[in-house]
Tab-separated table of C-alpha atoms in Angstrom:
chain	number	residue	atom	x	y	z
A	256	MET	CA	-48.444	-19.591	-11.151
A	257	GLY	CA	-45.361	-21.630	-11.812
A	258	LYS	CA	-45.851	-25.341	-12.305
A	259	GLY	CA	-43.497	-26.253	-9.430
A	260	ARG	CA	-46.123	-25.832	-6.711
A	261	LEU	CA	-48.650	-27.901	-8.642
A	262	GLU	CA	-46.104	-30.676	-9.204
A	263	ALA	CA	-44.983	-30.661	-5.553
A	264	PHE	CA	-48.547	-30.740	-4.271
A	265	SER	CA	-49.473	-33.561	-6.667
A	266	ASP	CA	-46.387	-35.570	-5.681
A	267	GLY	CA	-47.268	-35.124	-2.006
A	268	VAL	CA	-50.875	-36.256	-2.490
A	269	LEU	CA	-49.795	-39.331	-4.483
A	270	ALA	CA	-47.235	-40.221	-1.801
A	271	ILE	CA	-49.926	-39.984	0.865
A	272	ILE	CA	-52.246	-42.169	-1.223
A	273	ILE	CA	-49.596	-44.897	-1.391
A	274	THR	CA	-48.883	-44.544	2.325
A	275	ILE	CA	-52.555	-44.942	3.219
A	276	MET	CA	-52.810	-48.047	1.035
A	277	VAL	CA	-49.777	-49.738	2.615
A	278	LEU	CA	-50.991	-48.930	6.131
A	279	GLU	CA	-54.197	-50.840	5.346
A	280	LEU	CA	-52.270	-54.079	4.792
A	281	LYS	CA	-52.577	-56.493	7.705
A	282	VAL	CA	-49.761	-58.392	9.364
A	283	PRO	CA	-50.113	-62.205	9.028
A	284	HIS	CA	-51.227	-63.914	12.262
A	285	GLY	CA	-48.725	-66.710	12.138
A	286	ALA	CA	-45.216	-67.557	11.023
A	287	ASP	CA	-45.992	-70.060	8.280
A	288	LEU	CA	-47.128	-69.701	4.672
A	289	ASP	CA	-50.704	-70.631	5.594
A	290	ALA	CA	-50.951	-67.352	7.496
A	291	ILE	CA	-50.383	-65.410	4.268
A	292	THR	CA	-53.125	-67.121	2.227
A	293	PRO	CA	-56.108	-65.172	3.658
A	294	LEU	CA	-54.245	-61.892	3.033
A	295	LEU	CA	-53.472	-62.525	-0.637
A	296	PRO	CA	-56.573	-60.750	-2.085
A	297	GLU	CA	-55.753	-57.603	-0.115
A	298	PHE	CA	-52.085	-57.763	-1.082
A	299	ILE	CA	-52.891	-58.271	-4.772
A	300	SER	CA	-55.342	-55.356	-4.733
A	301	TYR	CA	-52.608	-53.224	-3.098
A	302	VAL	CA	-50.068	-54.205	-5.784
A	303	VAL	CA	-52.484	-53.406	-8.635
A	304	SER	CA	-53.481	-50.076	-7.069
A	305	PHE	CA	-49.829	-49.218	-6.353
A	306	ILE	CA	-49.084	-49.790	-10.046
A	307	TYR	CA	-51.997	-47.574	-11.089
A	308	VAL	CA	-50.920	-44.739	-8.789
A	309	GLY	CA	-47.359	-45.158	-10.049
A	310	ILE	CA	-48.567	-44.962	-13.645
A	311	TYR	CA	-50.421	-41.721	-12.945
A	312	TRP	CA	-47.414	-40.278	-11.126
A	313	ASN	CA	-45.074	-41.204	-13.984
A	314	ASN	CA	-47.368	-39.893	-16.745
A	315	HIS	CA	-48.128	-36.755	-14.695
A	316	HIS	CA	-44.391	-36.096	-14.586
A	317	HIS	CA	-44.116	-36.397	-18.371
A	318	LEU	CA	-47.162	-34.198	-18.903
A	319	MET	CA	-45.969	-31.483	-16.510
A	320	HIS	CA	-42.536	-31.570	-18.164
A	321	VAL	CA	-44.009	-29.770	-21.177
A	322	VAL	CA	-46.158	-27.289	-19.265
A	323	LYS	CA	-44.752	-23.757	-19.273
A	324	HIS	CA	-47.265	-22.058	-16.975
A	325	VAL	CA	-50.361	-22.997	-15.013
A	326	ASP	CA	-53.744	-21.284	-14.941
A	327	GLY	CA	-56.914	-21.864	-12.917
A	328	TRP	CA	-58.279	-24.454	-15.383
A	329	ILE	CA	-55.149	-26.568	-15.092
A	330	MET	CA	-55.139	-26.276	-11.282
A	331	TRP	CA	-58.787	-27.385	-11.003
A	332	ALA	CA	-58.378	-30.158	-13.599
A	333	ASN	CA	-55.382	-31.418	-11.612
A	334	MET	CA	-57.406	-31.295	-8.371
A	335	HIS	CA	-60.169	-33.243	-10.110
A	336	LEU	CA	-57.632	-35.961	-11.024
A	337	LEU	CA	-56.257	-36.030	-7.467
A	338	PHE	CA	-59.803	-36.346	-6.116
A	339	TRP	CA	-60.412	-39.606	-7.990
A	340	LEU	CA	-56.980	-40.948	-7.185
A	341	SER	CA	-57.500	-40.173	-3.484
A	342	ILE	CA	-60.463	-42.611	-3.507
A	343	VAL	CA	-58.210	-45.448	-4.725
A	344	PRO	CA	-57.155	-46.498	-1.155
A	345	VAL	CA	-60.790	-46.925	-0.093
A	346	MET	CA	-61.636	-48.953	-3.186
A	347	THR	CA	-58.427	-50.969	-2.804
A	348	GLY	CA	-59.423	-52.012	0.702
A	349	TRP	CA	-62.989	-52.774	-0.338
A	350	ILE	CA	-62.084	-54.902	-3.335
A	351	GLY	CA	-59.320	-56.574	-1.302
A	352	GLU	CA	-61.788	-57.670	1.374
A	353	HIS	CA	-64.535	-58.636	-1.096
A	354	PRO	CA	-62.867	-59.700	-4.387
A	355	SER	CA	-65.758	-61.919	-5.452
A	356	SER	CA	-68.475	-59.300	-4.789
A	357	SER	CA	-69.737	-57.391	-7.779
A	358	VAL	CA	-70.345	-53.985	-6.180
A	359	PRO	CA	-66.801	-53.397	-4.818
A	360	VAL	CA	-65.282	-54.716	-8.070
A	361	ALA	CA	-67.535	-52.478	-10.182
A	362	GLY	CA	-66.830	-49.542	-7.829
A	363	TYR	CA	-63.112	-49.999	-8.366
A	364	GLY	CA	-63.722	-49.758	-12.115
A	365	VAL	CA	-65.808	-46.601	-11.690
A	366	VAL	CA	-62.901	-44.929	-9.885
A	367	LEU	CA	-60.429	-46.041	-12.587
A	368	PHE	CA	-62.775	-44.811	-15.306
A	369	MET	CA	-63.322	-41.446	-13.624
A	370	ALA	CA	-59.589	-40.996	-13.037
A	371	GLY	CA	-59.151	-41.582	-16.782
A	372	ILE	CA	-61.773	-38.926	-17.551
A	373	ALA	CA	-60.036	-36.553	-15.140
A	374	TRP	CA	-56.745	-37.250	-16.941
A	375	LEU	CA	-58.352	-36.345	-20.270
A	376	LEU	CA	-59.724	-33.118	-18.793
A	377	LEU	CA	-56.282	-32.225	-17.445
A	378	GLN	CA	-54.809	-32.756	-20.895
A	379	LYS	CA	-57.555	-30.571	-22.432
A	380	ALA	CA	-56.871	-27.804	-19.900
A	381	ILE	CA	-53.161	-27.914	-20.720
A	382	LEU	CA	-53.885	-27.827	-24.450
A	383	HIS	CA	-56.178	-24.825	-23.947
A	384	ASN	CA	-53.449	-23.015	-22.025
A	385	HIS	CA	-50.769	-23.940	-24.597
A	386	ALA	CA	-52.873	-23.529	-27.759
A	387	SER	CA	-49.951	-22.343	-29.888
A	388	ARG	CA	-47.994	-25.581	-29.450
A	389	ALA	CA	-49.074	-27.758	-32.379
A	390	GLU	CA	-46.664	-30.565	-31.509
A	391	LEU	CA	-48.278	-30.913	-28.074
A	392	ARG	CA	-51.767	-31.011	-29.573
A	393	GLY	CA	-50.654	-33.680	-32.071
A	394	ALA	CA	-49.127	-35.875	-29.354
A	395	ILE	CA	-52.091	-35.708	-26.987
A	396	GLY	CA	-54.668	-36.092	-29.757
A	397	SER	CA	-53.522	-39.593	-30.715
A	398	ASP	CA	-54.358	-41.254	-27.396
A	399	LEU	CA	-55.639	-44.608	-28.695
A	400	LYS	CA	-54.449	-46.423	-25.569
A	401	GLY	CA	-56.413	-44.015	-23.375
A	402	LYS	CA	-59.599	-44.522	-25.389
A	403	LEU	CA	-59.211	-48.310	-25.269
A	404	SER	CA	-58.677	-48.087	-21.527
A	405	GLY	CA	-61.964	-46.252	-21.087
A	406	VAL	CA	-63.789	-48.952	-23.032
A	407	ALA	CA	-62.026	-51.648	-20.970
A	408	TYR	CA	-63.011	-50.013	-17.654
A	409	LEU	CA	-66.637	-49.581	-18.729
A	410	SER	CA	-66.706	-53.228	-19.835
A	411	ALA	CA	-65.210	-54.324	-16.520
A	412	ILE	CA	-67.819	-52.348	-14.579
A	413	GLY	CA	-70.637	-54.140	-16.403
A	414	LEU	CA	-68.936	-57.538	-16.336
A	415	ALA	CA	-68.467	-57.293	-12.551
A	416	PHE	CA	-72.123	-58.258	-12.214
A	417	LEU	CA	-71.513	-61.415	-14.249
A	418	SER	CA	-68.065	-62.379	-13.014
A	419	SER	CA	-65.974	-60.228	-10.683
A	420	TRP	CA	-62.891	-62.257	-11.613
A	421	ILE	CA	-63.128	-61.245	-15.296
A	422	SER	CA	-63.305	-57.590	-14.217
A	423	ILE	CA	-60.325	-57.985	-11.918
A	424	GLY	CA	-58.447	-59.612	-14.813
A	425	ILE	CA	-59.253	-56.563	-17.014
A	426	TYR	CA	-57.951	-54.196	-14.316
A	427	ILE	CA	-54.710	-56.177	-14.063
A	428	VAL	CA	-54.262	-56.308	-17.848
A	429	MET	CA	-54.854	-52.556	-18.166
A	430	ALA	CA	-52.302	-51.878	-15.405
A	431	LEU	CA	-49.766	-53.986	-17.322
A	432	VAL	CA	-50.631	-52.143	-20.588
A	433	TRP	CA	-49.908	-48.780	-18.931
A	434	ILE	CA	-46.841	-49.824	-16.922
A	435	ILE	CA	-44.623	-48.470	-19.700
A	436	PRO	CA	-44.818	-44.687	-19.348
A	437	ASP	CA	-46.669	-42.656	-21.975
A	438	ARG	CA	-43.842	-40.731	-23.636
A	439	ARG	CA	-45.783	-39.386	-26.643
A	440	ILE	CA	-45.817	-35.857	-25.293
A	441	SER	CA	-42.163	-35.529	-24.347
A	442	ARG	CA	-41.082	-37.205	-27.625
A	443	ALA	CA	-43.230	-34.872	-29.720
A	444	VAL	CA	-41.920	-31.779	-27.944
A	445	GLU	CA	-38.288	-32.966	-28.115
A	446	SER	CA	-38.606	-33.596	-31.854
A	447	HIS	CA	-39.701	-29.955	-32.394
A	448	VAL	CA	-36.883	-28.374	-30.359
A	449	PRO	CA	-34.519	-26.628	-32.768
A	450	SER	CA	-30.964	-27.905	-32.624
A	451	GLY	CA	-28.014	-25.671	-32.291
């Protein structure tokens, strides 16, 4: 299968995820600034989740840019990633309504952690399908930021039962760390393209 269908489907799912999240935002019941205050936790959770979905969309684009063809492993690994990302709207609403409660905050971290695992599995499936491309293997293999993210999410899940605000802070920091797209893969492939 060509990668176009997989990319189009993924783009559509991510667009729906963002649409569902924004539809969950409530309209303030008043015309002054005091009417906004009770809605701030939900709005902040929306902004953070929007950034995370945007990060996955951006990095997915870079990853798919180097894929030549798609097999069943890549399709199912991609579906696995989309599964975890499709839960983000539910967790966004839950953490937005209960930002100081440990279970929703920990649950948000579980989804972020599992999406990260799904991302790693998608990369592994692509590497398996493109085994002859050493530059791609070298670029994906040096994912220090991804490994640190996994540790951060696991820490945030545990810390949610001590202080939900520390966990929320970790989620925000990790979103900011990833806001610059991961260009390792496209750079590595571009550096191995023969000139001429």
